[in-house]
Amino acid sequence: MQNFPSVFESIKDLEKGHIDGLLKLAGKFKGYSHDWQGLPIPFIKRPIIATSFLENSTRTKHSFAIAIKNLGATYIDFNADTSSLKKGESLEETLRTLHSQGVDMCIIRSNISRELAQFKEKPPIKIINGGDGTHQHPTQALLDLFTMTEIGLDLEGKTISIIGDTIHSRVGHSLLDLLPQFGAKVILCGPSECLPPSQEMKEYPHVEMTTNIDEVIDRSDLLYLLRIQKERHSGNQVNYYESYPNDYGISVERLKRHNKHLPVFHPGPANVGVEITRDLIESPYYFGYEQVHNSIFMRMAIIQAVLQNSDKRLGIQFAGRTIQDLA
Ligand code: ASP
């Protein structure tokens, strides 16, 4: 894929052609899922790929680890807690060190929004954003898009409603950048405390915001539920939390009341009994496990696309340097 970014930080880093290419490649990889041995190894040299998760994760980290192994690459889990990052070394120094050891790429999760943007101009190593603060989770949005197409939803003219804590959600932000490119109308819904300030939404003229959940269910072709991210609220105080299940929680009964048979997505982890009921998770409306399953193929596609670009600006050029060069 031409000009695929070496530091894939945000959906905004991609052109539409890149996204179409990723969807195609993920589909091809899915075709091998019953026989990984049969997958032609896409790399001449076996790459070394590290994950460095500086914030908790179950799905994303494991899905990347499995994707790396399926591609025949070597996987290293870089443990930030036992590394020199704890001794005050900067992330940039750490990444340069990994690159000097022969690591080709690092998948990073950070609790600091936009922390990875500093590496775009002179990448110390190839980087994929595994979620940064409240900013972006681009690989999640892409695997969601892949899942929507896999279940037969053509987004053109469709309404996707994102319900929950969008203001704190990096997934929500990435979906906002992605779905309208495929002709979808996006509605953000939740208590007013969860909705981004209208000022911020000027960038997204096709996105609507509302607190009216009943109207949203009636108008939607897909519901995308988000967790209330208590850990990102100051003091963990969320005054609408108690009433949230009743006001905005989605259950089979609620869908039936609206006579709606639509897919319900969730990036996980789900707070069962808050934004979603157990019976909905057990019902045919819930596609959370398809999202998890498809995450492997989309992340394989993204890893391959980033690895296959050749970037002359990368890392430290130390090979062959001698003492004579200092004169
Ligand atoms: N797993 C997603 C993320 O890392 C969603 C969440 O945590 O609620 O952003």
Coordinates of C-alpha atoms and ligand atoms in Angstrom, one line a residue:
M1 CA 0.0 0.0 0.0
Q2 CA 1.6 3.2 -1.2
N3 CA 2.5 5.8 1.4
F4 CA 1.1 3.9 4.4
P5 CA 2.3 5.8 7.5
S6 CA 5.2 4.5 9.5
V7 CA 3.6 5.9 12.6
F8 CA 0.0 5.0 12.4
E9 CA -1.5 7.2 15.1
S10 CA -4.9 8.2 13.9
I11 CA -7.6 7.4 11.3
K12 CA -6.7 10.8 9.9
D13 CA -3.3 9.4 8.9
L14 CA -5.0 7.2 6.2
E15 CA -6.3 7.9 2.8
K16 CA -9.5 6.2 1.6
G17 CA -7.4 3.9 -0.6
H18 CA -5.5 2.7 2.4
I19 CA -8.7 1.8 4.2
D20 CA -10.1 0.0 1.2
G21 CA -6.8 -1.9 0.9
L22 CA -6.9 -2.9 4.6
L23 CA -10.5 -4.2 4.2
K24 CA -9.5 -6.3 1.3
L25 CA -6.3 -7.7 3.0
A26 CA -8.2 -8.4 6.2
G27 CA -10.7 -10.4 4.1
K28 CA -7.9 -12.3 2.5
F29 CA -6.4 -13.2 5.9
K30 CA -9.8 -14.3 7.2
G31 CA -9.8 -16.8 4.4
Y32 CA -6.8 -18.5 5.9
S33 CA -8.1 -18.6 9.4
H34 CA -8.8 -22.4 9.3
D35 CA -5.3 -23.1 8.0
W36 CA -2.6 -20.6 9.1
Q37 CA 0.1 -23.0 8.0
G38 CA -1.2 -22.4 4.4
L39 CA -0.7 -18.6 4.6
P40 CA 2.2 -17.5 2.4
I41 CA 4.5 -15.6 4.8
P42 CA 4.4 -12.0 3.5
F43 CA 7.9 -11.0 4.7
I44 CA 11.3 -11.8 3.3
K45 CA 13.0 -11.3 6.7
R46 CA 11.1 -12.5 9.8
P47 CA 10.2 -9.2 11.5
I48 CA 10.5 -8.6 15.3
I49 CA 7.5 -6.8 16.7
A50 CA 7.0 -5.6 20.3
T51 CA 3.9 -4.6 22.2
S52 CA 4.3 -2.0 24.9
F53 CA 1.0 -1.4 26.8
L54 CA 1.3 1.4 29.3
E55 CA -2.4 1.1 30.2
N56 CA -4.5 -2.0 30.9
S57 CA -5.8 -4.2 28.0
T58 CA -7.2 -7.6 27.4
R59 CA -8.5 -7.7 23.9
T60 CA -6.2 -5.3 22.0
K61 CA -2.9 -6.7 23.4
H62 CA -3.8 -10.3 22.9
S63 CA -5.3 -9.7 19.5
F64 CA -2.1 -8.0 18.3
A65 CA 0.0 -10.8 19.8
I66 CA -2.0 -13.4 17.9
A67 CA -1.9 -11.4 14.7
I68 CA 1.9 -11.1 15.0
K69 CA 2.2 -14.9 15.4
N70 CA -0.2 -15.7 12.6
L71 CA 2.0 -13.6 10.3
G72 CA 5.1 -15.6 11.2
A73 CA 6.8 -12.6 13.0
T74 CA 8.7 -12.8 16.3
Y75 CA 6.8 -11.3 19.2
I76 CA 8.2 -9.6 22.2
D77 CA 6.1 -8.2 25.0
F78 CA 7.9 -5.2 26.3
N79 CA 7.0 -4.8 30.0
A80 CA 7.0 -1.1 30.8
D81 CA 6.8 -1.8 34.5
T82 CA 10.1 -3.6 34.6
S83 CA 11.8 -1.4 32.0
S84 CA 14.0 1.7 32.1
L85 CA 10.9 3.8 31.5
K86 CA 10.5 3.3 35.3
K87 CA 14.0 4.8 35.8
G88 CA 13.0 7.9 33.9
E89 CA 14.1 7.0 30.4
S90 CA 11.9 8.8 27.8
L91 CA 9.7 6.8 25.5
E92 CA 11.7 8.0 22.5
E93 CA 15.0 6.7 24.0
T94 CA 13.3 3.4 24.7
L95 CA 12.0 3.1 21.1
R96 CA 15.5 4.0 19.7
T97 CA 17.0 1.3 21.9
L98 CA 14.5 -1.3 20.7
H99 CA 15.2 -0.4 17.1
S100 CA 18.9 -0.6 17.6
Q101 CA 18.4 -4.1 18.9
G102 CA 16.6 -5.0 15.6
V103 CA 13.0 -4.6 16.6
D104 CA 11.0 -3.5 13.6
M105 CA 7.8 -2.2 15.1
C106 CA 6.3 -1.3 18.4
I107 CA 2.5 -1.3 19.2
I108 CA 2.0 1.2 21.9
R109 CA -0.8 1.9 24.3
S110 CA -0.5 5.1 26.2
N111 CA -2.6 6.9 28.7
I112 CA -1.5 10.2 27.3
S113 CA -3.6 11.6 24.3
R114 CA -1.4 12.4 21.2
E115 CA 1.8 11.1 22.9
L116 CA 2.7 9.3 19.6
A117 CA 2.3 12.4 17.3
Q118 CA 5.9 13.5 18.3
F119 CA 7.3 10.5 16.4
K120 CA 5.7 11.2 13.0
E121 CA 8.4 13.4 11.6
K122 CA 11.4 11.3 12.6
P123 CA 10.1 7.9 13.6
P124 CA 12.5 6.1 16.0
I125 CA 10.8 2.8 15.0
K126 CA 7.6 1.8 13.2
I127 CA 4.6 2.4 15.5
I128 CA 1.0 1.4 15.6
N129 CA -1.3 3.2 18.1
G130 CA -3.0 0.6 20.4
G131 CA -5.1 3.4 22.0
D132 CA -3.8 6.8 23.4
G133 CA -5.7 8.4 26.2
T134 CA -9.1 9.7 25.0
H135 CA -7.7 10.6 21.6
Q136 CA -7.7 7.6 19.1
H137 CA -8.0 3.8 18.9
P138 CA -7.7 3.5 15.1
T139 CA -7.3 -0.2 14.8
Q140 CA -10.5 -0.8 16.8
A141 CA -12.5 1.5 14.5
L142 CA -11.0 -0.3 11.4
L143 CA -11.9 -3.8 12.8
D144 CA -15.4 -2.5 13.5
L145 CA -15.7 -1.3 10.0
F146 CA -14.5 -4.6 8.7
T147 CA -17.1 -6.4 10.9
M148 CA -19.9 -4.2 9.6
T149 CA -19.0 -5.1 6.1
E150 CA -18.6 -8.8 7.0
I151 CA -22.1 -9.0 8.4
G152 CA -23.5 -7.4 5.3
L153 CA -24.1 -3.8 6.3
D154 CA -23.4 -1.4 3.5
L155 CA -22.8 1.9 5.3
E156 CA -24.0 4.2 2.5
G157 CA -27.0 6.1 3.7
K158 CA -27.2 4.1 7.0
T159 CA -27.4 5.6 10.5
I160 CA -25.0 4.4 13.1
S161 CA -25.6 5.6 16.7
I162 CA -22.8 5.7 19.2
I163 CA -24.3 5.6 22.7
G164 CA -22.4 6.2 25.9
D165 CA -19.4 8.1 27.1
T166 CA -18.2 9.5 23.7
I167 CA -16.4 12.4 25.2
H168 CA -13.9 10.1 26.9
S169 CA -13.8 7.4 24.2
R170 CA -10.9 7.1 21.9
V171 CA -12.9 4.4 20.0
G172 CA -15.7 7.0 19.5
H173 CA -13.3 9.5 18.2
S174 CA -11.8 7.1 15.7
L175 CA -15.3 6.0 14.5
L176 CA -16.3 9.6 14.0
D177 CA -13.3 10.0 11.6
L178 CA -13.9 6.7 9.8
L179 CA -17.6 5.9 9.3
P180 CA -18.7 9.1 7.5
Q181 CA -16.1 8.3 4.9
F182 CA -18.2 5.3 3.9
G183 CA -21.5 7.3 3.7
A184 CA -22.8 6.6 7.2
K185 CA -24.6 9.2 9.2
V186 CA -23.4 9.1 12.8
I187 CA -25.5 10.1 15.9
L188 CA -23.9 10.5 19.3
C189 CA -26.2 9.9 22.1
G190 CA -26.0 9.9 25.9
P191 CA -26.4 12.1 29.0
S192 CA -25.2 15.6 28.2
E193 CA -22.1 15.1 30.3
C194 CA -21.0 12.4 27.9
L195 CA -21.4 14.4 24.7
P196 CA -18.5 16.5 23.3
P197 CA -18.8 20.3 23.3
S198 CA -20.5 21.5 20.1
Q199 CA -17.4 23.5 19.4
E200 CA -15.4 20.3 18.9
M201 CA -18.1 18.9 16.6
K202 CA -17.7 21.7 14.0
E203 CA -15.2 19.5 12.4
Y204 CA -17.9 16.9 11.8
P205 CA -20.8 18.6 10.0
H206 CA -22.6 15.2 9.3
V207 CA -22.6 14.1 13.0
E208 CA -25.7 14.8 15.2
M209 CA -25.8 14.8 19.0
T210 CA -28.8 14.1 21.2
T211 CA -29.8 13.0 24.6
N212 CA -33.0 11.3 23.3
I213 CA -32.3 7.6 23.2
D214 CA -35.8 6.5 22.1
E215 CA -35.6 8.6 18.9
V216 CA -32.1 7.3 18.3
I217 CA -33.2 3.7 18.5
D218 CA -36.0 4.3 16.1
R219 CA -33.7 6.0 13.5
S220 CA -30.7 3.6 13.7
D221 CA -29.4 0.8 11.6
L222 CA -26.7 -0.2 14.1
L223 CA -26.2 0.7 17.8
Y224 CA -22.6 1.0 19.0
L225 CA -22.4 1.0 22.8
L226 CA -19.6 2.5 24.8
R227 CA -18.6 1.9 28.4
I228 CA -18.8 4.7 30.9
Q229 CA -15.1 5.3 31.5
K230 CA -15.1 6.0 35.2
E231 CA -11.3 5.9 35.4
R232 CA -11.2 9.0 33.1
H233 CA -13.6 11.1 35.3
S234 CA -11.9 13.2 37.8
G235 CA -12.4 11.6 41.2
N236 CA -14.3 8.7 39.5
Q237 CA -17.5 10.6 40.4
V238 CA -20.1 10.0 37.7
N239 CA -23.4 11.4 38.9
Y240 CA -25.5 9.9 36.1
Y241 CA -24.1 6.3 36.6
E242 CA -27.0 5.1 38.9
S243 CA -29.7 6.1 36.5
Y244 CA -27.7 5.2 33.3
P245 CA -29.1 1.6 33.0
N246 CA -32.6 2.8 33.1
D247 CA -32.1 5.9 30.9
Y248 CA -29.6 4.6 28.3
G249 CA -29.0 0.9 28.9
I250 CA -29.9 -1.4 26.0
S251 CA -31.7 -4.6 26.5
V252 CA -33.6 -7.1 24.3
E253 CA -36.8 -5.8 25.8
R254 CA -35.9 -2.2 24.9
L255 CA -35.3 -3.2 21.3
K256 CA -38.5 -5.1 21.2
R257 CA -40.4 -2.1 22.5
H258 CA -39.2 -0.2 19.5
N259 CA -39.8 -3.2 17.2
K260 CA -36.1 -3.0 16.1
H261 CA -34.0 -5.9 14.9
L262 CA -30.6 -4.3 14.6
P263 CA -27.0 -5.2 15.3
V264 CA -25.5 -4.0 18.6
F265 CA -21.7 -3.5 18.7
H266 CA -19.5 -3.0 21.8
P267 CA -15.7 -2.6 21.8
G268 CA -15.5 -4.2 25.2
P269 CA -15.0 -4.4 28.1
A270 CA -18.7 -4.2 28.7
N271 CA -20.2 -3.2 32.0
V272 CA -23.0 -5.7 32.0
G273 CA -26.1 -4.2 33.8
V274 CA -25.0 -0.7 33.0
E275 CA -24.9 0.0 29.2
I276 CA -25.9 -3.5 28.2
T277 CA -27.9 -6.3 29.7
R278 CA -26.8 -9.9 30.0
D279 CA -29.8 -11.1 27.9
L280 CA -28.7 -8.8 25.0
I281 CA -25.2 -10.2 25.1
E282 CA -26.7 -13.7 24.8
S283 CA -29.0 -12.6 22.0
P284 CA -28.5 -12.7 18.2
Y285 CA -28.4 -8.9 18.2
Y286 CA -25.0 -8.8 19.9
F287 CA -21.9 -8.8 17.6
G288 CA -19.2 -8.1 20.2
Y289 CA -17.7 -11.6 19.7
E290 CA -17.6 -11.1 15.9
Q291 CA -15.7 -7.9 16.5
V292 CA -13.2 -9.7 18.7
H293 CA -12.8 -12.5 16.1
N294 CA -12.3 -10.1 13.2
S295 CA -9.8 -8.0 15.2
I296 CA -7.2 -10.6 14.4
F297 CA -7.5 -10.3 10.6
M298 CA -7.7 -6.5 10.5
R299 CA -4.7 -6.2 12.8
M300 CA -2.7 -8.6 10.6
A301 CA -3.6 -6.4 7.7
I302 CA -2.5 -3.2 9.5
I303 CA 0.8 -4.8 10.7
Q304 CA 1.6 -5.9 7.2
A305 CA 0.8 -2.5 5.7
V306 CA 3.0 -0.6 8.2
L307 CA 5.9 -3.1 7.9
Q308 CA 5.9 -3.1 4.1
N309 CA 6.4 0.6 3.6
S310 CA 10.0 1.6 3.3
D311 CA 10.9 4.6 5.3
K312 CA 14.4 6.1 5.0
R313 CA 13.9 8.4 8.0
L314 CA 13.6 5.5 10.5
G315 CA 15.7 4.9 13.6
I316 CA 19.4 5.6 14.2
Q317 CA 21.8 5.3 11.3
F318 CA 24.8 3.7 13.1
A319 CA 25.8 0.8 10.9
G320 CA 29.4 0.9 9.8
R321 CA 30.4 4.0 11.7
T322 CA 34.0 4.1 12.9
I323 CA 36.2 6.4 15.0
Q324 CA 37.6 7.8 11.7
D325 CA 34.2 9.4 11.0
L326 CA 34.7 11.7 14.0
A327 CA 37.7 13.5 12.5
Ligands
ASP1 N1 -11.3 -1.2 24.9 C1 -11.6 0.1 24.5 C2 -10.4 1.0 24.7 O1 -9.3 0.6 25.0 C3 -12.9 0.6 25.1 C4 -12.9 0.8 26.6 O2 -11.9 0.6 27.3 O3 -14.0 1.0 27.1 O4 -10.6 2.2 24.5

